[in-house]
Amino acid sequence: MNNVILIPLSAGDREQFILDNQEAFNYGALEEFGLRDNHFEEDGQIISCKTIEQSILFVSPNVHSKGIGYAAWCEVEKLHPEVKVWETVTPYFEKRNIHFYVNRCGFHIIEFYNSHHPDPNDPDIAEHVDEQFPDGMFRFEKRL
């Protein structure tokens, strides 16, 4: 397994981190939709700065399939042994994410948000998610 060390994001790296994160998310969307994509949160980006700031972990497409994401996830769990239930969401089309969370990290798909079943914990986002991901989002959970 790869050795990964997680360090706090410094203020000077914040802008580049956000740009790199947006590149990673755009990569997945372009793989699925090509240039016809219109699933943007803001200014041609699949994921907004606000969303990135709320969910800060990602792996660059340049290093996919090298075990780095899994090693990073293991470190996150080690840093937070007090967490007994982890949750995340991903768009229906992100097959790499679905594989990663379910097959590599041990999450379970527990809910499918869509126009007929919006996220009950965030009803204000229902319209936004429906516009950006009209085919829905999976919610994953991992219980330790």
C-alpha positions as a LaTeX table, in Angstrom:
\begin{tabular}{lrrr}
\hline
Residue & $x$ (\AA) & $y$ (\AA) & $z$ (\AA) \\
\hline
Met1 & 0.00 & 0.00 & 0.00 \\
Asn2 & 1.16 & 3.55 & $-0.72$ \\
Asn3 & 2.28 & 5.72 & 2.16 \\
Val4 & 0.24 & 8.89 & 2.25 \\
Ile5 & 0.64 & 11.69 & 4.74 \\
Leu6 & $-2.22$ & 14.14 & 5.09 \\
Ile7 & $-1.21$ & 17.68 & 6.00 \\
Pro8 & $-3.37$ & 20.76 & 6.56 \\
Leu9 & $-3.95$ & 22.90 & 3.50 \\
Ser10 & $-1.98$ & 26.12 & 3.79 \\
Ala11 & $-3.59$ & 29.43 & 2.85 \\
Gly12 & $-1.05$ & 29.88 & 0.06 \\
Asp13 & $-2.07$ & 26.57 & $-1.55$ \\
Arg14 & $-5.82$ & 27.12 & $-1.28$ \\
Glu15 & $-6.45$ & 28.60 & $-4.74$ \\
Gln16 & $-4.38$ & 25.95 & $-6.57$ \\
Phe17 & $-6.04$ & 23.20 & $-4.53$ \\
Ile18 & $-9.48$ & 24.43 & $-5.59$ \\
Leu19 & $-8.41$ & 24.60 & $-9.25$ \\
Asp20 & $-6.93$ & 21.08 & $-9.08$ \\
Asn21 & $-10.07$ & 19.77 & $-7.41$ \\
Gln22 & $-12.27$ & 21.33 & $-10.10$ \\
Glu23 & $-10.06$ & 19.78 & $-12.77$ \\
Ala24 & $-10.54$ & 16.34 & $-11.20$ \\
Phe25 & $-14.33$ & 16.70 & $-11.08$ \\
Asn26 & $-14.50$ & 18.12 & $-14.61$ \\
Tyr27 & $-12.45$ & 15.13 & $-15.79$ \\
Gly28 & $-15.11$ & 12.70 & $-14.55$ \\
Ala29 & $-17.94$ & 14.71 & $-16.08$ \\
Leu30 & $-16.20$ & 15.10 & $-19.43$ \\
Glu31 & $-15.49$ & 11.36 & $-19.50$ \\
Glu32 & $-19.21$ & 10.73 & $-19.10$ \\
Phe33 & $-20.78$ & 13.57 & $-21.04$ \\
Gly34 & $-18.05$ & 14.85 & $-23.34$ \\
Leu35 & $-18.18$ & 18.47 & $-24.41$ \\
Arg36 & $-21.99$ & 18.43 & $-24.41$ \\
Asp37 & $-22.03$ & 18.66 & $-20.62$ \\
Asn38 & $-24.17$ & 21.31 & $-18.95$ \\
His39 & $-24.05$ & 20.02 & $-15.38$ \\
Phe40 & $-22.07$ & 22.92 & $-13.95$ \\
Glu41 & $-22.36$ & 24.43 & $-10.46$ \\
Glu42 & $-20.64$ & 27.70 & $-11.34$ \\
Asp43 & $-18.65$ & 29.31 & $-14.15$ \\
Gly44 & $-18.14$ & 26.15 & $-16.19$ \\
Gln45 & $-17.10$ & 24.08 & $-13.18$ \\
Ile46 & $-18.77$ & 20.83 & $-12.14$ \\
Ile47 & $-17.98$ & 21.61 & $-8.51$ \\
Ser48 & $-18.08$ & 25.08 & $-6.96$ \\
Cys49 & $-15.52$ & 26.59 & $-4.59$ \\
Lys50 & $-18.12$ & 26.41 & $-1.80$ \\
Thr51 & $-18.65$ & 22.69 & $-2.34$ \\
Ile52 & $-14.90$ & 22.06 & $-2.39$ \\
Glu53 & $-14.47$ & 23.91 & 0.89 \\
Gln54 & $-17.11$ & 21.64 & 2.45 \\
Ser55 & $-15.66$ & 18.36 & 1.14 \\
Ile56 & $-11.96$ & 18.84 & 0.74 \\
Leu57 & $-10.57$ & 15.36 & $-0.21$ \\
Phe58 & $-9.97$ & 14.36 & $-3.86$ \\
Val59 & $-7.40$ & 12.52 & $-5.99$ \\
Ser60 & $-5.99$ & 14.01 & $-9.17$ \\
Pro61 & $-6.85$ & 12.08 & $-12.35$ \\
Asn62 & $-3.10$ & 12.01 & $-13.05$ \\
Val63 & $-2.66$ & 9.46 & $-10.26$ \\
His64 & $-5.89$ & 7.43 & $-10.47$ \\
Ser65 & $-5.58$ & 3.64 & $-10.11$ \\
Lys66 & $-2.34$ & 3.84 & $-8.13$ \\
Gly67 & $-3.76$ & 3.19 & $-4.64$ \\
Ile68 & $-3.33$ & 6.78 & $-3.50$ \\
Gly69 & $-7.02$ & 7.44 & $-2.88$ \\
Tyr70 & $-7.38$ & 4.30 & $-0.80$ \\
Ala71 & $-4.23$ & 5.08 & 1.21 \\
Ala72 & $-5.50$ & 8.64 & 1.78 \\
Trp73 & $-8.89$ & 7.34 & 2.90 \\
Cys74 & $-7.23$ & 4.96 & 5.38 \\
Glu75 & $-5.32$ & 7.93 & 6.81 \\
Val76 & $-8.53$ & 9.96 & 7.16 \\
Glu77 & $-10.09$ & 7.13 & 9.16 \\
Lys78 & $-6.96$ & 6.88 & 11.37 \\
Leu79 & $-7.05$ & 10.65 & 12.01 \\
His80 & $-10.68$ & 10.44 & 13.15 \\
Pro81 & $-11.20$ & 7.23 & 15.15 \\
Glu82 & $-14.12$ & 8.92 & 16.94 \\
Val83 & $-16.20$ & 8.80 & 13.73 \\
Lys84 & $-18.43$ & 5.75 & 13.67 \\
Val85 & $-20.43$ & 6.56 & 10.53 \\
Trp86 & $-18.92$ & 8.10 & 7.40 \\
Glu87 & $-21.16$ & 9.47 & 4.65 \\
Thr88 & $-20.56$ & 10.80 & 1.17 \\
Val89 & $-22.43$ & 11.32 & $-2.09$ \\
Thr90 & $-21.46$ & 11.05 & $-5.74$ \\
Pro91 & $-23.31$ & 11.53 & $-9.03$ \\
Tyr92 & $-24.79$ & 8.42 & $-10.63$ \\
Phe93 & $-22.34$ & 8.59 & $-13.56$ \\
Glu94 & $-19.14$ & 8.56 & $-11.48$ \\
Lys95 & $-18.47$ & 4.83 & $-11.86$ \\
Arg96 & $-14.90$ & 5.24 & $-10.60$ \\
Asn97 & $-16.19$ & 6.84 & $-7.38$ \\
Ile98 & $-18.84$ & 4.15 & $-6.93$ \\
His99 & $-16.19$ & 1.44 & $-7.36$ \\
Phe100 & $-13.82$ & 3.26 & $-5.00$ \\
Tyr101 & $-16.29$ & 3.80 & $-2.18$ \\
Val102 & $-18.04$ & 0.43 & $-2.38$ \\
Asn103 & $-15.34$ & $-2.01$ & $-3.48$ \\
Arg104 & $-12.21$ & $-0.40$ & $-2.06$ \\
Cys105 & $-13.32$ & 1.49 & 1.06 \\
Gly106 & $-16.25$ & $-0.63$ & 2.27 \\
Phe107 & $-19.08$ & 1.88 & 1.92 \\
His108 & $-22.62$ & 0.80 & 1.08 \\
Ile109 & $-25.03$ & 2.60 & $-1.23$ \\
Ile110 & $-27.93$ & 3.40 & 1.04 \\
Glu111 & $-29.95$ & 5.99 & $-0.85$ \\
Phe112 & $-30.51$ & 7.40 & $-4.32$ \\
Tyr113 & $-31.44$ & 11.08 & $-4.48$ \\
Asn114 & $-33.34$ & 12.27 & $-7.52$ \\
Ser115 & $-36.27$ & 14.50 & $-8.48$ \\
His116 & $-38.70$ & 12.03 & $-6.87$ \\
His117 & $-36.59$ & 11.55 & $-3.74$ \\
Pro118 & $-34.55$ & 14.67 & $-2.79$ \\
Asp119 & $-32.11$ & 14.70 & 0.10 \\
Pro120 & $-34.34$ & 15.16 & 3.18 \\
Asn121 & $-31.40$ & 16.66 & 5.12 \\
Asp122 & $-30.90$ & 19.44 & 2.58 \\
Pro123 & $-34.21$ & 20.25 & 0.87 \\
Asp124 & $-32.92$ & 23.59 & $-0.43$ \\
Ile125 & $-30.38$ & 21.82 & $-2.60$ \\
Ala126 & $-32.97$ & 19.54 & $-4.25$ \\
Glu127 & $-33.63$ & 21.87 & $-7.18$ \\
His128 & $-29.92$ & 22.57 & $-7.67$ \\
Val129 & $-29.02$ & 18.86 & $-7.65$ \\
Asp130 & $-31.86$ & 18.09 & $-10.04$ \\
Glu131 & $-30.55$ & 20.70 & $-12.50$ \\
Gln132 & $-26.91$ & 19.66 & $-12.20$ \\
Phe133 & $-27.42$ & 15.89 & $-11.87$ \\
Pro134 & $-30.87$ & 15.19 & $-13.32$ \\
Asp135 & $-30.26$ & 11.45 & $-13.17$ \\
Gly136 & $-29.50$ & 11.54 & $-9.46$ \\
Met137 & $-26.88$ & 11.10 & $-6.78$ \\
Phe138 & $-25.95$ & 8.07 & $-4.70$ \\
Arg139 & $-25.49$ & 8.41 & $-0.95$ \\
Phe140 & $-22.94$ & 6.09 & 0.63 \\
Glu141 & $-22.43$ & 5.14 & 4.25 \\
Lys142 & $-19.69$ & 3.28 & 6.07 \\
Arg143 & $-20.25$ & 2.14 & 9.62 \\
Leu144 & $-17.26$ & 1.25 & 11.78 \\
\hline
\end{tabular}
